[in-house]
Short mmCIF file of C-alpha atoms in Angstrom, two decimals:
data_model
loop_
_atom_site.label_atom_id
_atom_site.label_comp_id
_atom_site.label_asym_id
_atom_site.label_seq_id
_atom_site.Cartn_x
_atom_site.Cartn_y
_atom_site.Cartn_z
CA UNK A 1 0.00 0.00 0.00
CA UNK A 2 0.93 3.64 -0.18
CA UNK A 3 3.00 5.65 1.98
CA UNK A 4 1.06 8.41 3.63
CA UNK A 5 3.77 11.04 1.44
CA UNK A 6 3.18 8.53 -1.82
CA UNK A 7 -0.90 8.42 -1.25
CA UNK A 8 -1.24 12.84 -0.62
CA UNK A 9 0.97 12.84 -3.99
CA UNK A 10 -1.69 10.69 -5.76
CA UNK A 11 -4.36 12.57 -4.42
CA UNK A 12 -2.87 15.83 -5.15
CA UNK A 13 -2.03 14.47 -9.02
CA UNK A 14 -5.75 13.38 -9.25
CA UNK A 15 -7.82 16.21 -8.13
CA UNK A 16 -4.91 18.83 -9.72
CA UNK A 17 -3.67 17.49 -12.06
CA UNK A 18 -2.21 18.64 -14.88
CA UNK A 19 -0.21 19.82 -12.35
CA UNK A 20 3.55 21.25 -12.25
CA UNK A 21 5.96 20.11 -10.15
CA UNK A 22 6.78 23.19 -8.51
CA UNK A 23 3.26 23.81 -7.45
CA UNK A 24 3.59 19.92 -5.76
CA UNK A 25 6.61 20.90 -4.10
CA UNK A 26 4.12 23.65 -2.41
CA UNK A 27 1.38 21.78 -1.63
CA UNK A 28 2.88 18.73 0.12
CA UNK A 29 5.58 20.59 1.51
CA UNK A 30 8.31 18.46 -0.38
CA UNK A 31 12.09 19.65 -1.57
CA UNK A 32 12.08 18.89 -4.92
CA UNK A 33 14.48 15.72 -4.69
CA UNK A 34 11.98 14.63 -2.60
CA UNK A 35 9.30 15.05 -4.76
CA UNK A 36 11.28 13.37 -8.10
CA UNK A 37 12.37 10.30 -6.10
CA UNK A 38 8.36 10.07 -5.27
CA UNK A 39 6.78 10.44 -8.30
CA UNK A 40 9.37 8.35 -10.18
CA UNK A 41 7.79 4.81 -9.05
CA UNK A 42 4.18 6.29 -10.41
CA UNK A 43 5.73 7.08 -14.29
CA UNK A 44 7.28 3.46 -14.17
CA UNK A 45 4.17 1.82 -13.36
CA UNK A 46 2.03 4.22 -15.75
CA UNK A 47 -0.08 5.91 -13.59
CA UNK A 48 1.39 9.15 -14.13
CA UNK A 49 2.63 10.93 -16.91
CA UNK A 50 4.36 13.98 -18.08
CA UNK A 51 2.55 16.35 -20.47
CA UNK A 52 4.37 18.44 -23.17
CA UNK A 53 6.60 21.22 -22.13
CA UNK A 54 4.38 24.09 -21.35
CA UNK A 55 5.40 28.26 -19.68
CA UNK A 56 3.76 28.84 -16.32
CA UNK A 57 4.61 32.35 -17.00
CA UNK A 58 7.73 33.19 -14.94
CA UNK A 59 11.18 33.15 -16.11
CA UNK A 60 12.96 29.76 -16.70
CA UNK A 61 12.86 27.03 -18.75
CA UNK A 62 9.07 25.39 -19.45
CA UNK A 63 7.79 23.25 -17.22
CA UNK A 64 6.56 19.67 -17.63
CA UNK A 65 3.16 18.75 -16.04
CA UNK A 66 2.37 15.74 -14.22
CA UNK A 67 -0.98 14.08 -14.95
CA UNK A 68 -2.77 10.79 -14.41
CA UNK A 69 -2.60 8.63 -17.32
CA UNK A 70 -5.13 8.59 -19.66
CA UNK A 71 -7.82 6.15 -19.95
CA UNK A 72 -6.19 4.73 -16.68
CA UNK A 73 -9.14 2.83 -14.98
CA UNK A 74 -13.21 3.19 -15.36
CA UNK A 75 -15.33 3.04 -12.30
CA UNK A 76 -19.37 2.52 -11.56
CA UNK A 77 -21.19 4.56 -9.56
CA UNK A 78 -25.08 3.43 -8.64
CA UNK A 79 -27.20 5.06 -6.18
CA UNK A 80 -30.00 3.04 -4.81
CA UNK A 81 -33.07 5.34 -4.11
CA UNK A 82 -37.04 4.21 -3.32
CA UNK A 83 -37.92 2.79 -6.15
CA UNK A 84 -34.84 3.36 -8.90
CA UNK A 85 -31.44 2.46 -9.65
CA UNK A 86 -29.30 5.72 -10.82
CA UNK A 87 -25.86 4.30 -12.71
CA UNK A 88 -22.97 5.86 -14.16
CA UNK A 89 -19.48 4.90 -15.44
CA UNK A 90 -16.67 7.68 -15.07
CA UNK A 91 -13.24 7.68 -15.67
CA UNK A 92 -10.71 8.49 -12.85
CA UNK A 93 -11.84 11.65 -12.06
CA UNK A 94 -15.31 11.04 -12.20
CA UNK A 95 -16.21 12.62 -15.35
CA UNK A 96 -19.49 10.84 -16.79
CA UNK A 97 -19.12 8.16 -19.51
CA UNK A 98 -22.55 6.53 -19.14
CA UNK A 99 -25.43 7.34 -17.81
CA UNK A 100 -28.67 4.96 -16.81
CA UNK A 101 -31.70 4.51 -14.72
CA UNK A 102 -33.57 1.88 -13.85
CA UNK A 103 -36.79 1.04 -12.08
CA UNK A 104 -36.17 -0.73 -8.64
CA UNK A 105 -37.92 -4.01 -9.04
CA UNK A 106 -37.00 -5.38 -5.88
CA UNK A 107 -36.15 -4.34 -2.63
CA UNK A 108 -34.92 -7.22 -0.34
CA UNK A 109 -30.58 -6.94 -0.37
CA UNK A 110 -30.45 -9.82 -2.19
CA UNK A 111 -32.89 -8.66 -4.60
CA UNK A 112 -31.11 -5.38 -4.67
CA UNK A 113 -27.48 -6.79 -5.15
CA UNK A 114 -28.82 -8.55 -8.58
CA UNK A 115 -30.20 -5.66 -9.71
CA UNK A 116 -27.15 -3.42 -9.53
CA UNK A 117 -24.60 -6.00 -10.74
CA UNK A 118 -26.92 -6.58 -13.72
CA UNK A 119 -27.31 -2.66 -14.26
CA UNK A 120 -23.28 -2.06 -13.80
CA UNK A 121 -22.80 -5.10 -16.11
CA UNK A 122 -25.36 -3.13 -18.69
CA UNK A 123 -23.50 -0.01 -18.63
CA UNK A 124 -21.39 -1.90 -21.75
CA UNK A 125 -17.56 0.06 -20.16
CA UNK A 126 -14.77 -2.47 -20.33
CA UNK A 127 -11.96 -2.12 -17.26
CA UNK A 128 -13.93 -1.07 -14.05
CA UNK A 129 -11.47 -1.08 -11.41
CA UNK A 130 -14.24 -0.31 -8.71
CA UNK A 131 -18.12 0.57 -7.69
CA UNK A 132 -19.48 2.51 -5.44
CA UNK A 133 -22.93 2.21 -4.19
CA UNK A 134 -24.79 4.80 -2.13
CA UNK A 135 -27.89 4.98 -0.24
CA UNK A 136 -29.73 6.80 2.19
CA UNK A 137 -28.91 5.67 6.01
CA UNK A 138 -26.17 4.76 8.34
CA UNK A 139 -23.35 2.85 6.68
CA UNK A 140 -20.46 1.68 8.43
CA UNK A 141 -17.82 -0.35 6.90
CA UNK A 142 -19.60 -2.18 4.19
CA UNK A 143 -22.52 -2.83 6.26
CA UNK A 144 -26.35 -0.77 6.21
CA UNK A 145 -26.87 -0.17 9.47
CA UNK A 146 -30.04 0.64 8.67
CA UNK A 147 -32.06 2.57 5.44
CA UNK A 148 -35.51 3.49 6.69
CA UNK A 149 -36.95 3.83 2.68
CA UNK A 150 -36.00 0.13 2.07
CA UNK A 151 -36.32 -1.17 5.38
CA UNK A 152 -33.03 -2.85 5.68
CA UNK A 153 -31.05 -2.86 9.38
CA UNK A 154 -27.56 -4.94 9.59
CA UNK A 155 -27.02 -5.71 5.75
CA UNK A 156 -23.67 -6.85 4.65
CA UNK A 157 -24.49 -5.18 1.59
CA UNK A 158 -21.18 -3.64 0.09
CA UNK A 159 -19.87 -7.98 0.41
CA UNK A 160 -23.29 -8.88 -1.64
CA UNK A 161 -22.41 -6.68 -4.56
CA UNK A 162 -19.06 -7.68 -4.72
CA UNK A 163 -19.69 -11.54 -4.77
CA UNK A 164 -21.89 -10.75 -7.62
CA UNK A 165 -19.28 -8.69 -9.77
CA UNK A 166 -15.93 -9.82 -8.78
CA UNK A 167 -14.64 -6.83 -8.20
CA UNK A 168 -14.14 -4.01 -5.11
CA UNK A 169 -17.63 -2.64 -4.03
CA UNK A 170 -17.83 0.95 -1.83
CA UNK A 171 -20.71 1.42 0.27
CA UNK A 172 -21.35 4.99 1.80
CA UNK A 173 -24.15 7.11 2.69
CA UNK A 174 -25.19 9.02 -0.36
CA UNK A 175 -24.92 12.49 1.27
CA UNK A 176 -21.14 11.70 2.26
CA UNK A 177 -20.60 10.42 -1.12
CA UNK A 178 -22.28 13.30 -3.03
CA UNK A 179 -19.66 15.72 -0.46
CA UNK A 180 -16.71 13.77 -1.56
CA UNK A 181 -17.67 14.21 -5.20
CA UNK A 182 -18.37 18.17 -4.78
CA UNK A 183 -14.84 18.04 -2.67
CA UNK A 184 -12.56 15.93 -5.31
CA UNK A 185 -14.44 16.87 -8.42
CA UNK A 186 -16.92 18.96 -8.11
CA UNK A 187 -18.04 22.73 -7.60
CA UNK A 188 -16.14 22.55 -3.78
CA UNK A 189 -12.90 21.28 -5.29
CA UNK A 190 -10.49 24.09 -3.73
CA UNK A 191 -12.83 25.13 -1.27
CA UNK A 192 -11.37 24.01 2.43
CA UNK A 193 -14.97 24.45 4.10
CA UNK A 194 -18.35 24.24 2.46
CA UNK A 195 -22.02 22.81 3.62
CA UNK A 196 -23.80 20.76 0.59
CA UNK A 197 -27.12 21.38 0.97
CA UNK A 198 -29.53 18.70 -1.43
CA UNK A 199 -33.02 19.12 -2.54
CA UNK A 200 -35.80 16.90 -4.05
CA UNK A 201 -38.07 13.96 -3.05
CA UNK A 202 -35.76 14.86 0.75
CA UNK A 203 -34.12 17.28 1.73
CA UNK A 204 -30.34 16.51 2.96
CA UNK A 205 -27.29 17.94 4.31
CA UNK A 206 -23.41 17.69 4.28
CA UNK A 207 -20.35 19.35 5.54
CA UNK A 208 -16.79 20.24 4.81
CA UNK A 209 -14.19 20.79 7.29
CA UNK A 210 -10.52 21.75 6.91
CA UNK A 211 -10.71 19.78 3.31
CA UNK A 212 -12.34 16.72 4.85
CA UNK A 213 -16.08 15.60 4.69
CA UNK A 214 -17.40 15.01 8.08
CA UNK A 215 -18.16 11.18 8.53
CA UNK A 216 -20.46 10.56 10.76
CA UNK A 217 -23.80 7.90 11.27
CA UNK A 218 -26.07 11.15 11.93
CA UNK A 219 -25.42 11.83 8.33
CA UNK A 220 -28.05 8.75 7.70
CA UNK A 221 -30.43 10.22 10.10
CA UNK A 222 -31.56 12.87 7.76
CA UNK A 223 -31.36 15.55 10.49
CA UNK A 224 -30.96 18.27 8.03
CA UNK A 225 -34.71 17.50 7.20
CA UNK A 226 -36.25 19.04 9.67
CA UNK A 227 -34.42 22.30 11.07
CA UNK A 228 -37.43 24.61 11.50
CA UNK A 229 -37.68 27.21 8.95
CA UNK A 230 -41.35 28.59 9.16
CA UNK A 231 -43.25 29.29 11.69
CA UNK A 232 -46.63 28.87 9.25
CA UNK A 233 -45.46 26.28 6.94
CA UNK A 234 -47.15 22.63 5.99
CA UNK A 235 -46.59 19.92 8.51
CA UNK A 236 -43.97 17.43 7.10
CA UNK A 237 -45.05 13.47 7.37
CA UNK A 238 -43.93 13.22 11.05
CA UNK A 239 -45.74 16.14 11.98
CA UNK A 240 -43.11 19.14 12.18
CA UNK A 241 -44.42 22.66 11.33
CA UNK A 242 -42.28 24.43 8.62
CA UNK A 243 -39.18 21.79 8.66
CA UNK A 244 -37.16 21.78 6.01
CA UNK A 245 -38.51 18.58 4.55
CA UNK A 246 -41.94 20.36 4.69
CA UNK A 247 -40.95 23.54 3.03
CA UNK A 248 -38.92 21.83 0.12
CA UNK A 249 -39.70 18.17 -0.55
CA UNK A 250 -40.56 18.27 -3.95
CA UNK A 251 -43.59 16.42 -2.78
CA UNK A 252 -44.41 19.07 -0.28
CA UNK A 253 -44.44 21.45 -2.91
CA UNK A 254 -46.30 19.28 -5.38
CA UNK A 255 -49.03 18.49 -2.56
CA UNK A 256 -49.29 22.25 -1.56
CA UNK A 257 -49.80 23.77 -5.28
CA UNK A 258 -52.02 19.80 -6.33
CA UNK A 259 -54.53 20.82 -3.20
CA UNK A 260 -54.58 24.94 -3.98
CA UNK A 261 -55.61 24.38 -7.70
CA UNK A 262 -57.86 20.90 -6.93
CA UNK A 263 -55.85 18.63 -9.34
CA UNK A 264 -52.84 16.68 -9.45
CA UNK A 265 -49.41 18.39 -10.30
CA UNK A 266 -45.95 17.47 -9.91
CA UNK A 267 -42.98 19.00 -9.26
CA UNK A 268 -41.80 20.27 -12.71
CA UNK A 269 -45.68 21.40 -13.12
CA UNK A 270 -45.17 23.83 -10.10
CA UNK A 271 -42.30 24.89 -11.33
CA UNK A 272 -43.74 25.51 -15.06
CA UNK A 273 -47.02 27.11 -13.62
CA UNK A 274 -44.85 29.44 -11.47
CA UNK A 275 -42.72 30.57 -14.06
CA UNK A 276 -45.77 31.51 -15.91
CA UNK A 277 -47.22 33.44 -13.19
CA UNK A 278 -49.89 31.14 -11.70
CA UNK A 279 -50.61 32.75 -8.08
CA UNK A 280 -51.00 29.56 -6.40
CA UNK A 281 -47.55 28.28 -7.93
CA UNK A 282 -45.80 31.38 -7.22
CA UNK A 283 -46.93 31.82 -3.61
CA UNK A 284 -45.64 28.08 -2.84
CA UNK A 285 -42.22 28.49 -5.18
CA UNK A 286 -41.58 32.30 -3.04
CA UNK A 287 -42.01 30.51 0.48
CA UNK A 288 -39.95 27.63 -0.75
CA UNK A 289 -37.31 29.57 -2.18
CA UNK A 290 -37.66 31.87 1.20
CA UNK A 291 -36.93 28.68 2.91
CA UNK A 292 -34.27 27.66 1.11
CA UNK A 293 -32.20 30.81 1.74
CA UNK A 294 -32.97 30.89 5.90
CA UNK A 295 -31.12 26.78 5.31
CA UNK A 296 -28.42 28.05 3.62
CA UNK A 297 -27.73 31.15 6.33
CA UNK A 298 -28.51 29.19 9.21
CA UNK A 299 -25.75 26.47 7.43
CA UNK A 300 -22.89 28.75 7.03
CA UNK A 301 -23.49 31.11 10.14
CA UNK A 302 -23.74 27.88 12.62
CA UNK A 303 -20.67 26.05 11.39
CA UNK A 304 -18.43 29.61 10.27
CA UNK A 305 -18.16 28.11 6.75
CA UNK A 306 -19.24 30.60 4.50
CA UNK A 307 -19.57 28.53 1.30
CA UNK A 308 -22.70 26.52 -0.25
CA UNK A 309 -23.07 23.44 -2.57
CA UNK A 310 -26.69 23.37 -3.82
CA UNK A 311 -27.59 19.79 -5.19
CA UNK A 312 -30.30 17.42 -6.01
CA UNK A 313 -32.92 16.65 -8.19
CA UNK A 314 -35.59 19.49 -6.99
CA UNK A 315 -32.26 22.08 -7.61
CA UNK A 316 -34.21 24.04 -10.30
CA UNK A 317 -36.21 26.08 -7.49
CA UNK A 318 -32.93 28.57 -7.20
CA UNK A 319 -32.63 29.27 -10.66
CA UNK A 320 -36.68 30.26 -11.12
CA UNK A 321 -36.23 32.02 -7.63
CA UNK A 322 -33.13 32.76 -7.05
CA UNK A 323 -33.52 36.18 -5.97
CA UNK A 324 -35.44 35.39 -3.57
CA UNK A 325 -33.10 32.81 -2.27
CA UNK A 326 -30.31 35.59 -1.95
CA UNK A 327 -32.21 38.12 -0.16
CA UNK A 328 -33.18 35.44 2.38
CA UNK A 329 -29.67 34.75 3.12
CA UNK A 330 -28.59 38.51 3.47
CA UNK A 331 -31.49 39.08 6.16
CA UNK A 332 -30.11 36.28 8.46
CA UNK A 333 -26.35 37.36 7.30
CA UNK A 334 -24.58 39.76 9.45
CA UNK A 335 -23.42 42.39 7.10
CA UNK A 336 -20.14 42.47 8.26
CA UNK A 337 -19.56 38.49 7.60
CA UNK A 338 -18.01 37.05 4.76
CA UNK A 339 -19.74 37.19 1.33
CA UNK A 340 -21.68 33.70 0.67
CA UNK A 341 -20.36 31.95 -2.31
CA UNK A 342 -23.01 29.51 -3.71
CA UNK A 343 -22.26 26.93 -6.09
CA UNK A 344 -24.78 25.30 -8.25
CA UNK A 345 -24.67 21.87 -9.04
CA UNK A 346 -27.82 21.44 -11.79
CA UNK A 347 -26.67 17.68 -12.76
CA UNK A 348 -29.89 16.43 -10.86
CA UNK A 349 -29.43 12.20 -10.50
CA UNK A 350 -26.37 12.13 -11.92
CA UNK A 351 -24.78 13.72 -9.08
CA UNK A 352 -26.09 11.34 -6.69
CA UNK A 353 -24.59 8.29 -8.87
CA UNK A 354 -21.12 10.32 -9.83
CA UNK A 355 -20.91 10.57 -5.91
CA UNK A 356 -20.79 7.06 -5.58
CA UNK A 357 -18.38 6.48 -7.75
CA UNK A 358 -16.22 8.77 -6.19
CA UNK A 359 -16.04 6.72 -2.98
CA UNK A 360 -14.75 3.99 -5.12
CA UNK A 361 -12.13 5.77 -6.59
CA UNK A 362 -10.96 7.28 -3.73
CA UNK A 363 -10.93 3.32 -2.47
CA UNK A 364 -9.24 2.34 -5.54
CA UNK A 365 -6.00 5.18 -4.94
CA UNK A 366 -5.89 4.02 -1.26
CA UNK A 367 -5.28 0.25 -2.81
CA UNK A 368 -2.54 1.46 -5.29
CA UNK A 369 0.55 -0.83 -4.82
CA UNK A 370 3.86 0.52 -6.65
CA UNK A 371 5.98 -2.96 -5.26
CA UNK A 372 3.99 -5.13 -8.21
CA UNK A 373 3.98 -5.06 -11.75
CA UNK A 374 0.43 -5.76 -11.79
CA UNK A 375 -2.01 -3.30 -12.85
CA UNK A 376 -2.03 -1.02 -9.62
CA UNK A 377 -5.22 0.58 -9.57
CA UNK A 378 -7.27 -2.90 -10.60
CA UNK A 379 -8.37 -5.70 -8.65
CA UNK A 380 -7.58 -9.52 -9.83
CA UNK A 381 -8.60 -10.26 -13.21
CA UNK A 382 -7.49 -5.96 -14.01
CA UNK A 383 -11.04 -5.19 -13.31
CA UNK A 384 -12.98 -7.49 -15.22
CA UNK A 385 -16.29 -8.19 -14.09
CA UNK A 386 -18.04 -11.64 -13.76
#
């Protein structure tokens, strides 16, 4: 396995990369002898390699970037959700080859299991080295502790995929996962602190500390759910007033604008009827998008990070009212604090599954081995499924 020096030099390469050496030397805090006799064991075993001469702009000869190889490994990502299967392939750096869904036709783990080794195996991408599977719920070391939407407690379920496939399964909460992705990949990739805030059938919520997702089972508790954020809001399903579940479930909305105009509407029809004006529609977006903006000040005022991932599937409520959004963060914002910088992520599912598969290629640099001539970022068999 990788050194801790050998594994922050992957990492840095990976999220980085094309990167110059002297801007390597800076971040790990390496002389540059250091650094060459490092990244030498990574060129001879192909996982790195150096780009065309190139000027950073200063004086001096042009530098040579390091980058990961190309085409290096492919990876699934699948995130299991009530009643569908959201799958992706991605190269390294989770950048989206393939994209599926599928109904959920089962929802026993065994049941499960079958269903995403037959949807990774129909994704058609030669080489995966890894997959990662999220879900909503505690997760701890391979295992569900429990998911509430599929009723599961104790499931061994990251071991079930993997007998099925052959190859290394993830398992992770799909709120940690989704963090990870914004943090490696994503629109928080440079940020050192940022809440990810995710909206759509639930409502969710993630954090970013000092670089690092915080990892913790209250993550599958769905806390974030149900901060109070009106006073004179709908009742969410276990009976808080004005939660955030309540305010911005897409099914709260749906409900709220389906019972004010006395027929059924979903989501995208609110947000249609509201862009067109519809009173009802627009009364429901405004509170929503009201709502949305007290989450996002109470998130970066209580944990002094001043920086905002906005995800999920229901995301396209900012961008019809995002005004409204902004002026509910400045009147719970001290005006002497820190500008908020929101980020935007409008990849809907996607995002979810591209999280997942993040987790298993983080997984897959931690198992890089530089003592073997065998393909270091593979399992057995370099990755092929069965």
């Amino acid at each position: 396995m990788l050194s801790e020096s050998e594994r922050a030099l992957a990492r840095a390469v990976l999220i980085h990369g094309p990167i110059s050496r002297s801007e390597l030397t800076s971040r790990l805090g390496l002389s540059p002898p250091s650094l060459t006799r490092l990244v030498k064991p990574f060129l001879d075993r192909g996982l790195f390699v150096e780009l065309d001469d190139r000027t950073d702009g200063s004086i001096g000869r042009p530098v040579r970037p390091l980058d990961v190889r190309p085409g290096l490994a492919s990876f699934a990502g699948v995130k299991v959700a009530g009643e569908s299967l959201y799958v992706v392939a991605t190269d390294v750096r989770a950048g989206l080859l393939a994209y599926q869904e599928h109904a959920l036709g089962r929802r026993d783990p065994d049941g499960v299991a079958d269903e995403i080794a037959a949807a990774v195996r129909g994704l058609g991408v030669d080489q995966i080295a890894g997959v990662g599977v999220s879900l909503g719920g505690a997760v701890r070391d391979g295992r569900v502790e429990f998911a509430p939407f599929l009723d599961w407690t104790d499931v061994p379920f990251a071991q079930l995929v993997e007998d099925r496939l052959g190859i290394p399964v993830s398992l992770e909460n799909d709120l940690v996962a989704l963090a990870e992705a914004e943090r490696w990949f994503g629109l928080g990739r440079g940020i050192p602190g940022f809440a990810v805030i995710t909206i759509g059938a639930g409502v969710g919520y993630a954090l970013v500390v000092n670089g690092q997702v915080v990892h913790s089972r209250e993550a599958g508790v769905g806390l974030g759910g149900h901060i109070p954020l009106s006073t004179t809001g709908p009742v969410c399903h276990v009976g808080h007033r004005g939660c955030a579940e309540a305010m911005l479930a897409s099914g709260s909305i749906a409900a709220q604008v389906s019972a004010a105009l006395q027929r059924p509407l979903d989501y995208d029809d609110v947000l249609r009827l509201a862009a067109q004006g519809d009173p009802a529609a627009t009364t429901v977006v405004d509170e929503a998008a009201a709502a949305l903006g007290r989450f996002v000040a109470l998130a970066v005022n209580l944990t002094l990070q001043p920086a905002v991932v906005l995800a999920g599937e229901g995301i396209g409520l900012f961008a019809l009212a995002e005004d409204r959004v902004r002026a509910a963060i400045a009147a719970d914002r001290d005006p002497r604090a820190e500008p908020v910088g929101l980020y935007v992520d409008e990849s809907g599912f996607s995002a979810w599954a591209r999280g997942a598969a993040t987790i298993a290629i983080q997984d897959a640099v931690d198992r890089i081995r530089l003592d073997e001539r065998a393909p270091v970022l593979l399992s057995a068999d370099a990755g092929a499924i069965t």
